Amino acid sequence: MNNRVMAVEISGIRKFYNKVRKVEGAISLTLGQPDFNTPIAIKNGIKKAIDENKTVYTENAGVKELRSEISNYLRTLGVNYSEEEICITIGGSEAILDCFMALLNEGDKVLIPTPAYPAYESVVNIVGGKIINYKLNEDFTVNVDNIKEKFKKEGCKYLVLSFPTNPTGAVLDKKGRDELIDFIKSEDIVVITDEIYASIIYDDYYSVAQESSIKEKVIYISGFSKMFSATGLRIGYIACHDTIMKEIMKVHQYGVSCATSIVQYGMIEGLKYSMNDVIYMRDEFLNRKNYVVGRLRQIGFHVSEPRGAFYVFPSIKKFNLTSEEFCERLLNEKKVACVPGSAFGDGGEGFIRISYCYSIEELELALNKIEEFIKNL
Ligand SMILES: Cc1ncc(COP(=O)(O)O)c(C=O)c1O
């Protein structure tokens, strides 16, 4: 067995989910999976592709029309990539793996925020890179001074950004974006920006990928798992400059050849005809976010206001339990499951992640139980 792979643990989110499954009748607020049906246009697009026998390999980079639709969509966000600069992957997950496999040599240092989506650290470990964590502000927004300090001290080659953030819901504001752009311009660094939650944002959208002068230093990762409530359809994408894409394409080609053909055709229909569904889902998430944050504060939690994605990351520091202990007890005593913040790295300790991918009724029931649990602590 490969030593690096053996040293990596399975995701703490999955680990906890496996415990939840054993508790009968538990209400789970653990999943990063929207509870809406995938838009009808996408389903029909997939069915049509099957009927038309579009079940063969596509181009390695993916169906041209889908790449062209993605290029148009990104332009609406102020992010400019041509269809030649886009590669369709098997979810955002393959995009992350491909990037690090293509970029990293043994020992290369990668700046990764903490807390963060666990795949960045695990994949960097698997491919032999070295993780250098950087801290965020108290409200989980980016602190460019912390990044600069670590960059200088450690000599890092790569920087991971991810806004809106899983698990905190933080987004990038204009000031943060502009400071990051200045930093990226002035240093020899390549940035991987994972923006898979970009369609679920309650503020204005800002990204370092909006700055064309640093295009050769930015790799943009996104996908449709969250945007179209389609986590099982497994379509993501990478957009970047040709010089980097040339290498990423080799990893993608030898790893998977191409993403699933029929689903790619479905996503074309999604981008053409389902954007109203995306807005509907975003508005629903906003209502739920307001409800959950309001209730949590009323119960007595300190909560940083999430501005995107569909997670809240309240502090549990005042209860003097580790996040793992807190979640285990909440699960066993009240049958409500949340993810321990420690699943998202060292910076996640002292917090729990609550996903609001659930109906208001389910959220209300769970929050009532959380309230009872806190009263008896
Ligand atoms: C920040 C982030 N990036 C990437 C992914 C992976 O997405 P996919 O399911 O499309 O592989 C997730 C999934 O939860 C995520 O939260």
PDB file of C-alpha atoms in Angstrom, residues 25-249:
ATOM      1  CA  GLY A  25     -34.800   8.111  13.975  1.00  0.00           C
ATOM      2  CA  ALA A  26     -31.963  10.651  14.067  1.00  0.00           C
ATOM      3  CA  ILE A  27     -32.508  13.976  12.325  1.00  0.00           C
ATOM      4  CA  SER A  28     -29.389  14.611  10.322  1.00  0.00           C
ATOM      5  CA  LEU A  29     -28.186  18.115   9.485  1.00  0.00           C
ATOM      6  CA  THR A  30     -24.931  16.737   8.155  1.00  0.00           C
ATOM      7  CA  LEU A  31     -25.214  16.582   4.394  1.00  0.00           C
ATOM      8  CA  GLY A  32     -23.913  19.021   1.796  1.00  0.00           C
ATOM      9  CA  GLN A  33     -26.647  18.007  -0.559  1.00  0.00           C
ATOM     10  CA  PRO A  34     -29.559  20.330  -1.450  1.00  0.00           C
ATOM     11  CA  ASP A  35     -32.993  18.794  -0.832  1.00  0.00           C
ATOM     12  CA  PHE A  36     -34.566  20.126  -4.058  1.00  0.00           C
ATOM     13  CA  ASN A  37     -35.266  18.002  -7.105  1.00  0.00           C
ATOM     14  CA  THR A  38     -32.843  18.473  -9.982  1.00  0.00           C
ATOM     15  CA  PRO A  39     -34.457  20.891 -12.488  1.00  0.00           C
ATOM     16  CA  ILE A  40     -36.724  19.221 -15.030  1.00  0.00           C
ATOM     17  CA  ALA A  41     -34.818  20.566 -18.066  1.00  0.00           C
ATOM     18  CA  ILE A  42     -31.710  18.681 -16.927  1.00  0.00           C
ATOM     19  CA  LYS A  43     -33.604  15.439 -16.406  1.00  0.00           C
ATOM     20  CA  ASN A  44     -35.231  15.753 -19.832  1.00  0.00           C
ATOM     21  CA  GLY A  45     -31.875  16.581 -21.405  1.00  0.00           C
ATOM     22  CA  ILE A  46     -30.377  13.390 -19.979  1.00  0.00           C
ATOM     23  CA  LYS A  47     -33.351  11.289 -21.133  1.00  0.00           C
ATOM     24  CA  LYS A  48     -33.130  12.780 -24.616  1.00  0.00           C
ATOM     25  CA  ALA A  49     -29.397  12.075 -24.791  1.00  0.00           C
ATOM     26  CA  ILE A  50     -30.078   8.431 -23.911  1.00  0.00           C
ATOM     27  CA  ASP A  51     -32.795   8.159 -26.572  1.00  0.00           C
ATOM     28  CA  GLU A  52     -30.428   9.676 -29.122  1.00  0.00           C
ATOM     29  CA  ASN A  53     -27.762   7.129 -28.170  1.00  0.00           C
ATOM     30  CA  LYS A  54     -25.322   9.782 -26.991  1.00  0.00           C
ATOM     31  CA  THR A  55     -23.748   7.161 -24.800  1.00  0.00           C
ATOM     32  CA  VAL A  56     -20.243   7.180 -26.255  1.00  0.00           C
ATOM     33  CA  TYR A  57     -17.031   8.985 -25.237  1.00  0.00           C
ATOM     34  CA  THR A  58     -17.116  12.746 -25.569  1.00  0.00           C
ATOM     35  CA  GLU A  59     -14.058  14.890 -26.223  1.00  0.00           C
ATOM     36  CA  ASN A  60     -11.684  14.540 -23.249  1.00  0.00           C
ATOM     37  CA  ALA A  61     -12.374  18.132 -22.234  1.00  0.00           C
ATOM     38  CA  GLY A  62     -16.113  17.527 -22.510  1.00  0.00           C
ATOM     39  CA  VAL A  63     -18.930  18.326 -24.929  1.00  0.00           C
ATOM     40  CA  LYS A  64     -18.104  21.569 -26.739  1.00  0.00           C
ATOM     41  CA  GLU A  65     -21.574  23.036 -26.350  1.00  0.00           C
ATOM     42  CA  LEU A  66     -21.456  22.527 -22.582  1.00  0.00           C
ATOM     43  CA  ARG A  67     -18.068  24.217 -22.358  1.00  0.00           C
ATOM     44  CA  SER A  68     -19.454  27.073 -24.421  1.00  0.00           C
ATOM     45  CA  GLU A  69     -22.501  27.412 -22.110  1.00  0.00           C
ATOM     46  CA  ILE A  70     -20.197  27.384 -19.066  1.00  0.00           C
ATOM     47  CA  SER A  71     -18.072  30.072 -20.693  1.00  0.00           C
ATOM     48  CA  ASN A  72     -21.234  32.202 -21.170  1.00  0.00           C
ATOM     49  CA  TYR A  73     -22.365  31.571 -17.601  1.00  0.00           C
ATOM     50  CA  LEU A  74     -18.985  32.495 -16.120  1.00  0.00           C
ATOM     51  CA  ARG A  75     -19.029  35.719 -18.138  1.00  0.00           C
ATOM     52  CA  THR A  76     -22.177  36.737 -16.218  1.00  0.00           C
ATOM     53  CA  LEU A  77     -20.021  36.527 -13.055  1.00  0.00           C
ATOM     54  CA  GLY A  78     -17.287  38.665 -14.616  1.00  0.00           C
ATOM     55  CA  VAL A  79     -15.068  35.599 -15.066  1.00  0.00           C
ATOM     56  CA  ASN A  80     -13.725  35.151 -18.588  1.00  0.00           C
ATOM     57  CA  TYR A  81     -12.690  31.772 -19.930  1.00  0.00           C
ATOM     58  CA  SER A  82     -13.172  30.533 -23.490  1.00  0.00           C
ATOM     59  CA  GLU A  83     -14.524  27.045 -24.142  1.00  0.00           C
ATOM     60  CA  GLU A  84     -10.925  25.908 -24.909  1.00  0.00           C
ATOM     61  CA  GLU A  85      -9.923  26.903 -21.392  1.00  0.00           C
ATOM     62  CA  ILE A  86     -12.545  24.671 -19.740  1.00  0.00           C
ATOM     63  CA  CYS A  87     -12.412  20.958 -18.903  1.00  0.00           C
ATOM     64  CA  ILE A  88     -15.510  19.085 -17.692  1.00  0.00           C
ATOM     65  CA  THR A  89     -14.724  16.797 -14.755  1.00  0.00           C
ATOM     66  CA  ILE A  90     -16.473  14.185 -12.648  1.00  0.00           C
ATOM     67  CA  GLY A  91     -17.679  16.592  -9.991  1.00  0.00           C
ATOM     68  CA  GLY A  92     -15.662  19.247  -8.229  1.00  0.00           C
ATOM     69  CA  SER A  93     -13.847  16.342  -6.551  1.00  0.00           C
ATOM     70  CA  GLU A  94     -12.091  15.203  -9.719  1.00  0.00           C
ATOM     71  CA  ALA A  95     -11.257  18.817 -10.490  1.00  0.00           C
ATOM     72  CA  ILE A  96      -9.458  19.166  -7.138  1.00  0.00           C
ATOM     73  CA  LEU A  97      -7.574  15.886  -7.593  1.00  0.00           C
ATOM     74  CA  ASP A  98      -6.545  16.688 -11.185  1.00  0.00           C
ATOM     75  CA  CYS A  99      -5.239  20.106 -10.203  1.00  0.00           C
ATOM     76  CA  PHE A 100      -3.028  18.937  -7.388  1.00  0.00           C
ATOM     77  CA  MET A 101      -1.779  15.916  -9.340  1.00  0.00           C
ATOM     78  CA  ALA A 102      -0.830  18.144 -12.250  1.00  0.00           C
ATOM     79  CA  LEU A 103       0.743  20.926 -10.186  1.00  0.00           C
ATOM     80  CA  LEU A 104       2.610  19.451  -7.267  1.00  0.00           C
ATOM     81  CA  ASN A 105       6.083  18.024  -6.958  1.00  0.00           C
ATOM     82  CA  GLU A 106       7.095  16.165  -3.792  1.00  0.00           C
ATOM     83  CA  GLY A 107       7.327  18.592  -0.878  1.00  0.00           C
ATOM     84  CA  ASP A 108       5.763  21.588  -2.654  1.00  0.00           C
ATOM     85  CA  LYS A 109       4.028  23.774  -0.105  1.00  0.00           C
ATOM     86  CA  VAL A 110       0.350  24.650  -0.439  1.00  0.00           C
ATOM     87  CA  LEU A 111      -1.376  27.350   1.603  1.00  0.00           C
ATOM     88  CA  ILE A 112      -4.722  25.969   2.747  1.00  0.00           C
ATOM     89  CA  PRO A 113      -7.231  27.793   4.978  1.00  0.00           C
ATOM     90  CA  THR A 114      -8.397  26.234   8.204  1.00  0.00           C
ATOM     91  CA  PRO A 115     -11.243  25.424   8.612  1.00  0.00           C
ATOM     92  CA  ALA A 116     -11.794  24.219   5.034  1.00  0.00           C
ATOM     93  CA  TYR A 117     -13.367  21.507   2.916  1.00  0.00           C
ATOM     94  CA  PRO A 118     -11.306  18.427   3.909  1.00  0.00           C
ATOM     95  CA  ALA A 119     -10.408  17.260   0.392  1.00  0.00           C
ATOM     96  CA  TYR A 120      -7.743  19.941  -0.126  1.00  0.00           C
ATOM     97  CA  GLU A 121      -5.546  18.687   2.696  1.00  0.00           C
ATOM     98  CA  SER A 122      -6.128  15.010   1.995  1.00  0.00           C
ATOM     99  CA  VAL A 123      -5.418  15.299  -1.731  1.00  0.00           C
ATOM    100  CA  VAL A 124      -2.298  17.391  -1.139  1.00  0.00           C
ATOM    101  CA  ASN A 125      -1.121  14.703   1.299  1.00  0.00           C
ATOM    102  CA  ILE A 126      -1.884  11.908  -1.180  1.00  0.00           C
ATOM    103  CA  VAL A 127       0.151  13.529  -3.954  1.00  0.00           C
ATOM    104  CA  GLY A 128       3.074  14.304  -1.640  1.00  0.00           C
ATOM    105  CA  GLY A 129       2.696  18.052  -1.138  1.00  0.00           C
ATOM    106  CA  LYS A 130       3.111  19.850   2.172  1.00  0.00           C
ATOM    107  CA  ILE A 131       0.205  21.649   3.825  1.00  0.00           C
ATOM    108  CA  ILE A 132       0.747  25.096   5.266  1.00  0.00           C
ATOM    109  CA  ASN A 133      -2.428  26.213   7.043  1.00  0.00           C
ATOM    110  CA  TYR A 134      -3.393  29.869   7.215  1.00  0.00           C
ATOM    111  CA  LYS A 135      -5.838  31.365   9.676  1.00  0.00           C
ATOM    112  CA  LEU A 136      -8.946  33.333   8.837  1.00  0.00           C
ATOM    113  CA  ASN A 137     -10.481  36.340  10.543  1.00  0.00           C
ATOM    114  CA  GLU A 138     -12.838  35.687  13.438  1.00  0.00           C
ATOM    115  CA  ASP A 139     -15.814  35.905  11.073  1.00  0.00           C
ATOM    116  CA  PHE A 140     -14.043  33.426   8.723  1.00  0.00           C
ATOM    117  CA  THR A 141     -13.327  36.045   6.055  1.00  0.00           C
ATOM    118  CA  VAL A 142      -9.917  36.066   4.397  1.00  0.00           C
ATOM    119  CA  ASN A 143      -7.011  37.721   6.205  1.00  0.00           C
ATOM    120  CA  VAL A 144      -4.513  38.560   3.481  1.00  0.00           C
ATOM    121  CA  ASP A 145      -1.851  39.564   6.036  1.00  0.00           C
ATOM    122  CA  ASN A 146      -1.930  36.036   7.456  1.00  0.00           C
ATOM    123  CA  ILE A 147      -1.504  34.623   3.958  1.00  0.00           C
ATOM    124  CA  LYS A 148       1.397  36.972   3.196  1.00  0.00           C
ATOM    125  CA  GLU A 149       3.127  36.120   6.445  1.00  0.00           C
ATOM    126  CA  LYS A 150       2.886  32.356   5.903  1.00  0.00           C
ATOM    127  CA  PHE A 151       3.849  32.717   2.253  1.00  0.00           C
ATOM    128  CA  LYS A 152       7.029  34.619   3.136  1.00  0.00           C
ATOM    129  CA  LYS A 153       7.969  32.406   6.075  1.00  0.00           C
ATOM    130  CA  GLU A 154       7.330  29.052   4.403  1.00  0.00           C
ATOM    131  CA  GLY A 155       8.080  29.691   0.719  1.00  0.00           C
ATOM    132  CA  CYS A 156       4.775  28.368  -0.650  1.00  0.00           C
ATOM    133  CA  LYS A 157       4.018  27.812  -4.318  1.00  0.00           C
ATOM    134  CA  TYR A 158       0.243  27.433  -4.206  1.00  0.00           C
ATOM    135  CA  LEU A 159      -2.700  29.044  -2.469  1.00  0.00           C
ATOM    136  CA  VAL A 160      -6.158  27.519  -2.014  1.00  0.00           C
ATOM    137  CA  LEU A 161      -9.153  29.846  -1.801  1.00  0.00           C
ATOM    138  CA  SER A 162     -12.769  28.754  -1.550  1.00  0.00           C
ATOM    139  CA  PHE A 163     -15.667  31.196  -1.446  1.00  0.00           C
ATOM    140  CA  PRO A 164     -18.473  30.829  -0.497  1.00  0.00           C
ATOM    141  CA  THR A 165     -16.829  28.550   2.034  1.00  0.00           C
ATOM    142  CA  ASN A 166     -17.750  25.088   3.202  1.00  0.00           C
ATOM    143  CA  PRO A 167     -18.132  24.888   6.278  1.00  0.00           C
ATOM    144  CA  THR A 168     -18.551  28.562   7.276  1.00  0.00           C
ATOM    145  CA  GLY A 169     -20.585  30.254   4.519  1.00  0.00           C
ATOM    146  CA  ALA A 170     -18.046  33.108   4.350  1.00  0.00           C
ATOM    147  CA  VAL A 171     -17.642  34.967   1.049  1.00  0.00           C
ATOM    148  CA  LEU A 172     -15.006  37.222  -0.469  1.00  0.00           C
ATOM    149  CA  ASP A 173     -15.765  40.947  -0.342  1.00  0.00           C
ATOM    150  CA  LYS A 174     -14.374  43.593  -2.692  1.00  0.00           C
ATOM    151  CA  LYS A 175     -11.602  44.657  -0.323  1.00  0.00           C
ATOM    152  CA  GLY A 176     -10.477  41.059   0.247  1.00  0.00           C
ATOM    153  CA  ARG A 177     -10.548  40.329  -3.466  1.00  0.00           C
ATOM    154  CA  ASP A 178      -8.528  43.422  -4.349  1.00  0.00           C
ATOM    155  CA  GLU A 179      -5.923  42.745  -1.656  1.00  0.00           C
ATOM    156  CA  LEU A 180      -5.604  39.159  -2.863  1.00  0.00           C
ATOM    157  CA  ILE A 181      -5.226  40.273  -6.473  1.00  0.00           C
ATOM    158  CA  ASP A 182      -2.397  42.667  -5.491  1.00  0.00           C
ATOM    159  CA  PHE A 183      -0.696  39.867  -3.575  1.00  0.00           C
ATOM    160  CA  ILE A 184      -1.031  37.366  -6.446  1.00  0.00           C
ATOM    161  CA  LYS A 185       0.268  39.954  -8.935  1.00  0.00           C
ATOM    162  CA  SER A 186       3.352  40.670  -6.879  1.00  0.00           C
ATOM    163  CA  GLU A 187       4.374  37.108  -5.925  1.00  0.00           C
ATOM    164  CA  ASP A 188       5.282  33.909  -7.720  1.00  0.00           C
ATOM    165  CA  ILE A 189       2.225  31.933  -6.685  1.00  0.00           C
ATOM    166  CA  VAL A 190      -0.554  29.907  -8.334  1.00  0.00           C
ATOM    167  CA  VAL A 191      -4.058  30.037  -6.861  1.00  0.00           C
ATOM    168  CA  ILE A 192      -6.684  27.324  -6.873  1.00  0.00           C
ATOM    169  CA  THR A 193     -10.059  28.945  -6.294  1.00  0.00           C
ATOM    170  CA  ASP A 194     -12.861  26.473  -5.599  1.00  0.00           C
ATOM    171  CA  GLU A 195     -16.155  28.252  -6.212  1.00  0.00           C
ATOM    172  CA  ILE A 196     -18.593  25.378  -6.303  1.00  0.00           C
ATOM    173  CA  TYR A 197     -21.061  27.398  -4.168  1.00  0.00           C
ATOM    174  CA  ALA A 198     -20.863  30.551  -6.319  1.00  0.00           C
ATOM    175  CA  SER A 199     -24.534  30.317  -7.316  1.00  0.00           C
ATOM    176  CA  ILE A 200     -25.649  30.293  -3.662  1.00  0.00           C
ATOM    177  CA  ILE A 201     -24.539  33.709  -2.523  1.00  0.00           C
ATOM    178  CA  TYR A 202     -26.539  36.327  -0.613  1.00  0.00           C
ATOM    179  CA  ASP A 203     -24.144  39.235  -1.274  1.00  0.00           C
ATOM    180  CA  ASP A 204     -22.328  40.563  -4.320  1.00  0.00           C
ATOM    181  CA  TYR A 205     -19.988  38.075  -5.941  1.00  0.00           C
ATOM    182  CA  TYR A 206     -16.239  38.729  -5.921  1.00  0.00           C
ATOM    183  CA  SER A 207     -13.494  36.412  -7.148  1.00  0.00           C
ATOM    184  CA  VAL A 208      -9.792  36.680  -7.938  1.00  0.00           C
ATOM    185  CA  ALA A 209     -10.733  35.039 -11.259  1.00  0.00           C
ATOM    186  CA  GLN A 210     -12.362  38.341 -12.291  1.00  0.00           C
ATOM    187  CA  GLU A 211      -8.913  39.885 -12.800  1.00  0.00           C
ATOM    188  CA  SER A 212      -7.646  39.061 -16.287  1.00  0.00           C
ATOM    189  CA  SER A 213      -4.061  40.226 -15.643  1.00  0.00           C
ATOM    190  CA  ILE A 214      -3.449  37.253 -13.291  1.00  0.00           C
ATOM    191  CA  LYS A 215      -5.140  34.663 -15.481  1.00  0.00           C
ATOM    192  CA  GLU A 216      -1.972  32.578 -15.837  1.00  0.00           C
ATOM    193  CA  LYS A 217      -1.821  32.232 -12.053  1.00  0.00           C
ATOM    194  CA  VAL A 218      -5.431  31.247 -11.343  1.00  0.00           C
ATOM    195  CA  ILE A 219      -7.203  27.889 -11.594  1.00  0.00           C
ATOM    196  CA  TYR A 220     -10.968  28.119 -11.251  1.00  0.00           C
ATOM    197  CA  ILE A 221     -12.871  25.067  -9.992  1.00  0.00           C
ATOM    198  CA  SER A 222     -16.634  24.779  -9.956  1.00  0.00           C
ATOM    199  CA  GLY A 223     -19.474  22.434 -10.826  1.00  0.00           C
ATOM    200  CA  PHE A 224     -23.168  21.677 -10.795  1.00  0.00           C
ATOM    201  CA  SER A 225     -23.568  19.433  -7.732  1.00  0.00           C
ATOM    202  CA  LYS A 226     -24.778  22.310  -5.556  1.00  0.00           C
ATOM    203  CA  MET A 227     -25.985  24.761  -8.203  1.00  0.00           C
ATOM    204  CA  PHE A 228     -28.436  22.308  -9.784  1.00  0.00           C
ATOM    205  CA  SER A 229     -29.022  20.168  -6.708  1.00  0.00           C
ATOM    206  CA  ALA A 230     -27.405  17.292  -8.569  1.00  0.00           C
ATOM    207  CA  THR A 231     -24.707  15.795  -6.350  1.00  0.00           C
ATOM    208  CA  GLY A 232     -25.169  12.330  -7.851  1.00  0.00           C
ATOM    209  CA  LEU A 233     -24.872  13.459 -11.453  1.00  0.00           C
ATOM    210  CA  ARG A 234     -21.161  14.174 -10.921  1.00  0.00           C
ATOM    211  CA  ILE A 235     -20.376  17.101 -13.196  1.00  0.00           C
ATOM    212  CA  GLY A 236     -17.799  19.730 -12.314  1.00  0.00           C
ATOM    213  CA  TYR A 237     -15.262  21.730 -14.282  1.00  0.00           C
ATOM    214  CA  ILE A 238     -11.870  23.379 -14.249  1.00  0.00           C
ATOM    215  CA  ALA A 239     -11.189  26.646 -16.054  1.00  0.00           C
ATOM    216  CA  CYS A 240      -7.646  27.935 -16.455  1.00  0.00           C
ATOM    217  CA  HIS A 241      -5.029  29.257 -18.813  1.00  0.00           C
ATOM    218  CA  ASP A 242      -3.823  26.968 -21.585  1.00  0.00           C
ATOM    219  CA  THR A 243      -0.313  26.442 -20.147  1.00  0.00           C
ATOM    220  CA  ILE A 244      -1.703  24.843 -16.975  1.00  0.00           C
ATOM    221  CA  MET A 245      -4.677  23.181 -18.694  1.00  0.00           C
ATOM    222  CA  LYS A 246      -2.295  21.269 -21.004  1.00  0.00           C
ATOM    223  CA  GLU A 247      -0.910  19.395 -17.985  1.00  0.00           C
ATOM    224  CA  ILE A 248      -4.233  19.037 -16.129  1.00  0.00           C
ATOM    225  CA  MET A 249      -5.714  17.465 -19.273  1.00  0.00           C
TER     226      MET A 249
END
